[in-house]
GROMACS .gro file of C-alpha atoms in nm:
model
  182
    1MET     CA    1  10.182  -3.886   5.705
    2PRO     CA    2   9.945  -3.668   5.909
    3SER     CA    3   9.653  -3.836   6.075
    4HIS     CA    4   9.320  -3.663   6.038
    5LYS     CA    5   9.073  -3.712   6.315
    6LEU     CA    6   8.710  -3.634   6.279
    7TYR     CA    7   8.562  -3.417   6.549
    8ARG     CA    8   8.323  -3.624   6.756
    9PRO     CA    9   8.173  -3.449   7.054
   10ASN     CA   10   8.162  -3.644   7.376
   11LEU     CA   11   7.792  -3.650   7.448
   12SER     CA   12   7.705  -3.895   7.717
   13ARG     CA   13   7.345  -3.953   7.830
   14ASP     CA   14   7.388  -3.714   8.122
   15ARG     CA   15   7.540  -3.446   7.903
   16ILE     CA   16   7.257  -3.474   7.644
   17ASN     CA   17   6.994  -3.425   7.912
   18THR     CA   18   7.162  -3.100   8.021
   19ILE     CA   19   7.141  -2.952   7.671
   20PRO     CA   20   6.852  -2.699   7.663
   21GLY     CA   21   6.546  -2.845   7.491
   22ALA     CA   22   6.664  -3.210   7.498
   23GLU     CA   23   6.378  -3.317   7.725
   24PHE     CA   24   6.132  -3.127   7.510
   25ARG     CA   25   6.263  -3.296   7.194
   26ARG     CA   26   6.241  -3.638   7.361
   27ARG     CA   27   5.878  -3.574   7.465
   28VAL     CA   28   5.784  -3.448   7.120
   29CYS     CA   29   5.942  -3.755   6.959
   30GLU     CA   30   5.751  -3.992   7.191
   31LYS     CA   31   5.425  -3.805   7.125
   32MET     CA   32   5.478  -3.826   6.749
   33GLN     CA   33   5.535  -4.201   6.772
   34GLN     CA   34   5.216  -4.249   6.976
   35ASP     CA   35   5.012  -4.030   6.739
   36GLY     CA   36   5.149  -4.221   6.439
   37VAL     CA   37   5.028  -4.555   6.578
   38ALA     CA   38   4.688  -4.409   6.670
   39GLY     CA   39   4.655  -4.252   6.326
   40LEU     CA   40   4.736  -4.581   6.154
   41GLN     CA   41   4.479  -4.761   6.369
   42GLN     CA   42   4.212  -4.504   6.278
   43LEU     CA   43   4.302  -4.532   5.910
   44TRP     CA   44   4.285  -4.914   5.928
   45GLU     CA   45   3.942  -4.903   6.098
   46SER     CA   46   3.811  -4.655   5.840
   47CYS     CA   47   3.937  -4.863   5.547
   48SER     CA   48   3.804  -5.190   5.689
   49CYS     CA   49   3.464  -5.028   5.755
   50ARG     CA   50   3.444  -4.904   5.396
   51LEU     CA   51   3.556  -5.243   5.264
   52ASN     CA   52   3.282  -5.416   5.468
   53ASP     CA   53   3.023  -5.170   5.330
   54LEU     CA   54   3.145  -5.245   4.978
   55GLN     CA   55   3.126  -5.622   5.033
   56ASP     CA   56   2.770  -5.590   5.172
   57ASP     CA   57   2.650  -5.411   4.857
   58PRO     CA   58   2.418  -5.646   4.661
   59LYS     CA   59   2.563  -5.543   4.324
   60VAL     CA   60   2.915  -5.629   4.439
   61SER     CA   61   2.807  -5.962   4.587
   62ARG     CA   62   2.627  -6.046   4.260
   63LEU     CA   63   2.946  -5.966   4.065
   64ILE     CA   64   3.167  -6.169   4.302
   65ASN     CA   65   2.933  -6.470   4.285
   66SER     CA   66   2.929  -6.471   3.903
   67SER     CA   67   3.155  -6.711   3.715
   68ALA     CA   68   3.392  -6.427   3.616
   69GLY     CA   69   3.405  -6.306   3.977
   70ARG     CA   70   3.487  -6.653   4.108
   71TYR     CA   71   3.759  -6.692   3.844
   72VAL     CA   72   3.917  -6.357   3.929
   73SER     CA   73   3.893  -6.434   4.302
   74SER     CA   74   4.084  -6.757   4.254
   75HIS     CA   75   4.348  -6.596   4.025
   76PRO     CA   76   4.490  -6.284   4.197
   77VAL     CA   77   4.749  -6.223   3.924
   78VAL     CA   78   4.471  -6.186   3.668
   79ALA     CA   79   4.271  -5.965   3.906
   80VAL     CA   80   4.561  -5.726   3.963
   81ALA     CA   81   4.645  -5.718   3.592
   82LEU     CA   82   4.283  -5.640   3.498
   83LEU     CA   83   4.251  -5.371   3.764
   84LEU     CA   84   4.577  -5.207   3.663
   85PHE     CA   85   4.488  -5.227   3.293
   86ALA     CA   86   4.144  -5.074   3.349
   87ALA     CA   87   4.284  -4.791   3.560
   88LEU     CA   88   4.561  -4.708   3.315
   89ALA     CA   89   4.347  -4.747   3.002
   90MET     CA   90   4.069  -4.511   3.113
   91LEU     CA   91   4.244  -4.186   3.020
   92PRO     CA   92   4.368  -4.291   2.672
   93VAL     CA   93   4.030  -4.439   2.579
   94GLY     CA   94   3.850  -4.125   2.698
   95LEU     CA   95   4.088  -3.904   2.505
   96PHE     CA   96   4.042  -4.118   2.195
   97LEU     CA   97   3.662  -4.096   2.223
   98ALA     CA   98   3.684  -3.718   2.256
   99PHE     CA   99   3.915  -3.714   1.955
  100ALA     CA  100   3.668  -3.929   1.759
  101VAL     CA  101   3.376  -3.698   1.839
  102VAL     CA  102   3.574  -3.392   1.732
  103THR     CA  103   3.685  -3.558   1.410
  104LEU     CA  104   3.329  -3.666   1.331
  105ALA     CA  105   3.215  -3.308   1.381
  106LEU     CA  106   3.489  -3.188   1.149
  107SER     CA  107   3.400  -3.450   0.890
  108ALA     CA  108   3.061  -3.285   0.859
  109VAL     CA  109   3.253  -2.996   0.704
  110CYS     CA  110   3.371  -3.227   0.419
  111PHE     CA  111   3.722  -3.319   0.529
  112VAL     CA  112   3.637  -3.688   0.500
  113ALA     CA  113   3.966  -3.811   0.357
  114VAL     CA  114   4.176  -3.627   0.616
  115GLU     CA  115   3.947  -3.739   0.896
  116VAL     CA  116   3.966  -4.105   0.795
  117PHE     CA  117   4.344  -4.081   0.795
  118LEU     CA  118   4.342  -3.910   1.136
  119LEU     CA  119   4.100  -4.168   1.280
  120PHE     CA  120   4.311  -4.453   1.143
  121THR     CA  121   4.629  -4.299   1.288
  122GLY     CA  122   4.460  -4.231   1.621
  123GLY     CA  123   4.314  -4.583   1.638
  124LEU     CA  124   4.650  -4.738   1.558
  125SER     CA  125   4.815  -4.523   1.824
  126LEU     CA  126   4.549  -4.624   2.077
  127LEU     CA  127   4.597  -4.991   1.991
  128CYS     CA  128   4.974  -4.965   2.047
  129LEU     CA  129   4.925  -4.775   2.373
  130LEU     CA  130   4.671  -5.025   2.506
  131PHE     CA  131   4.902  -5.313   2.421
  132GLY     CA  132   5.183  -5.140   2.613
  133ILE     CA  133   4.954  -5.078   2.911
  134ALA     CA  134   4.842  -5.442   2.907
  135MET     CA  135   5.202  -5.564   2.907
  136PHE     CA  136   5.293  -5.321   3.185
  137SER     CA  137   4.991  -5.437   3.392
  138VAL     CA  138   5.087  -5.803   3.357
  139VAL     CA  139   5.453  -5.739   3.447
  140VAL     CA  140   5.368  -5.524   3.751
  141SER     CA  141   5.107  -5.768   3.882
  142LEU     CA  142   5.348  -6.060   3.840
  143PHE     CA  143   5.621  -5.866   4.021
  144PHE     CA  144   5.397  -5.783   4.317
  145ASN     CA  145   5.258  -6.136   4.340
  146VAL     CA  146   5.607  -6.289   4.330
  147ALA     CA  147   5.722  -6.041   4.595
  148TYR     CA  148   5.416  -6.128   4.806
  149ALA     CA  149   5.485  -6.501   4.780
  150VAL     CA  150   5.856  -6.463   4.855
  151ILE     CA  151   5.804  -6.233   5.154
  152PHE     CA  152   5.536  -6.446   5.316
  153ASN     CA  153   5.725  -6.770   5.252
  154PHE     CA  154   6.029  -6.611   5.412
  155LEU     CA  155   5.819  -6.497   5.709
  156GLY     CA  156   5.677  -6.849   5.738
  157TYR     CA  157   6.027  -7.000   5.763
  158SER     CA  158   6.179  -6.734   5.983
  159GLN     CA  159   5.877  -6.682   6.208
  160PRO     CA  160   5.728  -7.024   6.294
  161ALA     CA  161   5.466  -6.860   6.517
  162LEU     CA  162   5.321  -6.682   6.213
  163ALA     CA  163   5.311  -7.007   6.017
  164LYS     CA  164   5.122  -7.179   6.301
  165LEU     CA  165   4.878  -6.886   6.320
  166GLY     CA  166   4.811  -6.915   5.945
  167GLU     CA  167   4.752  -7.290   5.974
  168ALA     CA  168   4.511  -7.235   6.265
  169ARG     CA  169   4.314  -6.979   6.063
  170LYS     CA  170   4.301  -7.215   5.764
  171LYS     CA  171   4.170  -7.501   5.983
  172GLY     CA  172   3.909  -7.266   6.133
  173ALA     CA  173   3.791  -7.163   5.786
  174GLU     CA  174   3.765  -7.528   5.675
  175THR     CA  175   3.566  -7.614   5.988
  176SER     CA  176   3.322  -7.326   5.931
  177GLU     CA  177   3.278  -7.429   5.565
  178ALA     CA  178   3.204  -7.786   5.670
  179GLU     CA  179   2.944  -7.660   5.920
  180LYS     CA  180   2.779  -7.444   5.650
  181ALA     CA  181   2.765  -7.743   5.413
  182GLN     CA  182   2.570  -7.944   5.670
   0.00000   0.00000   0.00000
């Protein structure tokens, strides 16, 4: 039985450094890693700045302080489901409204019976589609919230330093709330 050996070149560290362009490739790789970290930091600062601007807006603060805003803030699964539903339902609802306007314009030309049938069919289709989008939104938000809980519970058990940091932040928040209450 013949033995087949795979060709594996013998490239030691010294031999790699003598290959033309190896130093250049190493420098380019290091530069790309540094630029990637700097780019992520800039992106994070930009996003956090925009989020702070959004939170400082009086209309947003009024919405967050309403009873619906407090409920959604305390129930993240509902918040994600509502956000996902609204984002996914925008296009079908807009298309249906455009369809309704066109059918109303055509009904002025005396195709009332056909238009009623088309509106009924379109409305029923929209109802089925919105139900599907709502179910999809709930399932996706539950999946992400379960994944979030599992990952951070796992990190809490495997990384005790992170768990202590979270407890310290929670105590600091409780202390600041107690000071505000006084």
